[in-house]
Amino acid sequence: MKKFFYFLNFIIFFYFIFFFFLPSFSFGAYPKLVSTMIDAFEDIKTWLIAIATPAVAVAVGTGIFMKKFSFGDEERLRTGKRIVRGSLFSYVFLLCIDLILSAIKLLVNR
């Protein structure tokens, strides 16, 4: 019974040492390489969004002009509609991915 009592005191002692006296925030720092890579990925994400915005505008304009100057050709009308719809869905998908990644980053950093 005495051994069990000593063992229990030993466990309680280390529980208090590890969970109350060691600062938990000291383990949350990023190494320099990880922070550099995170910054690089953030730059790449902003560049992709900056490049995608004019690309979507050009694709939508092309699709609208295809519909406008199809002169009744059903194939060109469908192609124009598909270009407009596909480019808008792709851009919305890109913005949703950016939103989801930002939400995940916000939840992980807290």
mmCIF file of C-alpha atoms in Angstrom:
data_model
loop_
_atom_site.group_PDB
_atom_site.id
_atom_site.type_symbol
_atom_site.label_atom_id
_atom_site.label_comp_id
_atom_site.label_asym_id
_atom_site.label_seq_id
_atom_site.Cartn_x
_atom_site.Cartn_y
_atom_site.Cartn_z
ATOM 1 C CA MET A 1 0.000 0.000 0.000
ATOM 2 C CA LYS A 2 2.893 2.308 0.751
ATOM 3 C CA LYS A 3 4.351 1.780 -2.745
ATOM 4 C CA PHE A 4 1.039 2.721 -4.309
ATOM 5 C CA PHE A 5 0.913 5.896 -2.217
ATOM 6 C CA TYR A 6 4.452 6.874 -3.308
ATOM 7 C CA PHE A 7 3.627 6.110 -6.918
ATOM 8 C CA LEU A 8 0.469 8.235 -6.722
ATOM 9 C CA ASN A 9 2.395 11.142 -5.199
ATOM 10 C CA PHE A 10 5.026 10.801 -7.903
ATOM 11 C CA ILE A 11 2.371 10.979 -10.664
ATOM 12 C CA ILE A 12 0.622 13.967 -9.083
ATOM 13 C CA PHE A 13 3.924 15.786 -8.651
ATOM 14 C CA PHE A 14 4.879 15.382 -12.307
ATOM 15 C CA TYR A 15 1.366 16.289 -13.397
ATOM 16 C CA PHE A 16 1.672 19.649 -11.631
ATOM 17 C CA ILE A 17 5.198 20.215 -12.937
ATOM 18 C CA PHE A 18 4.418 19.497 -16.583
ATOM 19 C CA PHE A 19 0.986 21.075 -16.858
ATOM 20 C CA PHE A 20 1.137 24.068 -14.567
ATOM 21 C CA PHE A 21 4.717 25.234 -14.256
ATOM 22 C CA LEU A 22 6.025 24.790 -17.800
ATOM 23 C CA PRO A 23 4.803 27.555 -20.085
ATOM 24 C CA SER A 24 2.772 26.106 -22.930
ATOM 25 C CA PHE A 25 3.311 29.079 -25.214
ATOM 26 C CA SER A 26 7.045 28.439 -25.470
ATOM 27 C CA PHE A 27 6.421 25.434 -27.719
ATOM 28 C CA GLY A 28 4.272 27.354 -30.203
ATOM 29 C CA ALA A 29 7.041 29.234 -32.004
ATOM 30 C CA TYR A 30 7.746 28.436 -35.637
ATOM 31 C CA PRO A 31 11.272 27.731 -36.795
ATOM 32 C CA LYS A 32 12.726 30.185 -39.307
ATOM 33 C CA LEU A 33 12.391 27.788 -42.266
ATOM 34 C CA VAL A 34 8.714 27.116 -41.544
ATOM 35 C CA SER A 35 7.882 30.810 -41.208
ATOM 36 C CA THR A 36 9.757 31.540 -44.457
ATOM 37 C CA MET A 37 7.772 28.846 -46.274
ATOM 38 C CA ILE A 38 4.478 30.115 -44.837
ATOM 39 C CA ASP A 39 5.292 33.630 -46.046
ATOM 40 C CA ALA A 40 6.223 32.266 -49.484
ATOM 41 C CA PHE A 41 2.929 30.379 -49.769
ATOM 42 C CA GLU A 42 1.027 33.506 -48.752
ATOM 43 C CA ASP A 43 2.798 35.460 -51.512
ATOM 44 C CA ILE A 44 2.014 32.745 -54.055
ATOM 45 C CA LYS A 45 -1.643 32.765 -52.989
ATOM 46 C CA THR A 46 -1.928 36.529 -53.424
ATOM 47 C CA TRP A 47 -0.196 36.331 -56.836
ATOM 48 C CA LEU A 48 -2.592 33.604 -58.001
ATOM 49 C CA ILE A 49 -5.609 35.658 -57.023
ATOM 50 C CA ALA A 50 -4.111 38.764 -58.655
ATOM 51 C CA ILE A 51 -3.480 36.836 -61.887
ATOM 52 C CA ALA A 52 -6.827 35.006 -61.843
ATOM 53 C CA THR A 53 -8.932 38.151 -61.650
ATOM 54 C CA PRO A 54 -7.925 39.609 -65.048
ATOM 55 C CA ALA A 55 -7.908 36.131 -66.586
ATOM 56 C CA VAL A 56 -11.535 35.654 -65.557
ATOM 57 C CA ALA A 57 -12.422 39.082 -66.908
ATOM 58 C CA VAL A 58 -10.858 38.231 -70.284
ATOM 59 C CA ALA A 59 -12.604 34.836 -70.388
ATOM 60 C CA VAL A 60 -15.991 36.336 -69.531
ATOM 61 C CA GLY A 61 -15.490 39.066 -72.146
ATOM 62 C CA THR A 62 -14.524 36.485 -74.759
ATOM 63 C CA GLY A 63 -17.591 34.392 -73.954
ATOM 64 C CA ILE A 64 -19.892 37.403 -74.126
ATOM 65 C CA PHE A 65 -18.430 38.494 -77.465
ATOM 66 C CA MET A 66 -18.791 34.929 -78.779
ATOM 67 C CA LYS A 67 -22.468 34.983 -77.838
ATOM 68 C CA LYS A 68 -22.955 38.493 -79.261
ATOM 69 C CA PHE A 69 -21.270 37.816 -82.604
ATOM 70 C CA SER A 70 -22.464 34.250 -83.134
ATOM 71 C CA PHE A 71 -25.023 35.415 -85.729
ATOM 72 C CA GLY A 72 -27.429 32.639 -84.795
ATOM 73 C CA ASP A 73 -24.906 29.776 -84.788
ATOM 74 C CA GLU A 74 -26.051 27.478 -81.976
ATOM 75 C CA GLU A 75 -22.617 25.931 -81.505
ATOM 76 C CA ARG A 76 -20.971 29.293 -80.840
ATOM 77 C CA LEU A 77 -23.805 30.311 -78.489
ATOM 78 C CA ARG A 78 -23.307 27.158 -76.395
ATOM 79 C CA THR A 79 -19.527 27.593 -76.448
ATOM 80 C CA GLY A 80 -19.839 31.204 -75.266
ATOM 81 C CA LYS A 81 -22.186 30.212 -72.454
ATOM 82 C CA ARG A 82 -19.843 27.420 -71.397
ATOM 83 C CA ILE A 83 -16.844 29.758 -71.354
ATOM 84 C CA VAL A 84 -18.645 32.342 -69.212
ATOM 85 C CA ARG A 85 -20.082 29.765 -66.825
ATOM 86 C CA GLY A 86 -16.839 27.809 -66.496
ATOM 87 C CA SER A 87 -14.686 30.854 -65.867
ATOM 88 C CA LEU A 88 -17.064 32.247 -63.229
ATOM 89 C CA PHE A 89 -17.331 28.878 -61.452
ATOM 90 C CA SER A 90 -13.551 28.525 -61.486
ATOM 91 C CA TYR A 91 -13.065 31.974 -59.996
ATOM 92 C CA VAL A 92 -15.685 31.376 -57.313
ATOM 93 C CA PHE A 93 -13.985 28.048 -56.518
ATOM 94 C CA LEU A 94 -10.634 29.812 -56.187
ATOM 95 C CA LEU A 95 -12.121 32.427 -53.850
ATOM 96 C CA CYS A 96 -13.832 29.741 -51.759
ATOM 97 C CA ILE A 97 -10.561 27.843 -51.395
ATOM 98 C CA ASP A 98 -8.896 31.072 -50.253
ATOM 99 C CA LEU A 99 -11.683 31.619 -47.719
ATOM 100 C CA ILE A 100 -11.463 28.043 -46.410
ATOM 101 C CA LEU A 101 -7.678 28.222 -46.065
ATOM 102 C CA SER A 102 -7.948 31.517 -44.194
ATOM 103 C CA ALA A 103 -10.536 30.021 -41.831
ATOM 104 C CA ILE A 104 -8.331 26.987 -41.173
ATOM 105 C CA LYS A 105 -5.333 29.222 -40.553
ATOM 106 C CA LEU A 106 -7.373 31.329 -38.128
ATOM 107 C CA LEU A 107 -8.525 28.241 -36.220
ATOM 108 C CA VAL A 108 -5.043 26.733 -36.049
ATOM 109 C CA ASN A 109 -3.360 29.924 -34.869
ATOM 110 C CA ARG A 110 -5.676 30.381 -31.882
#
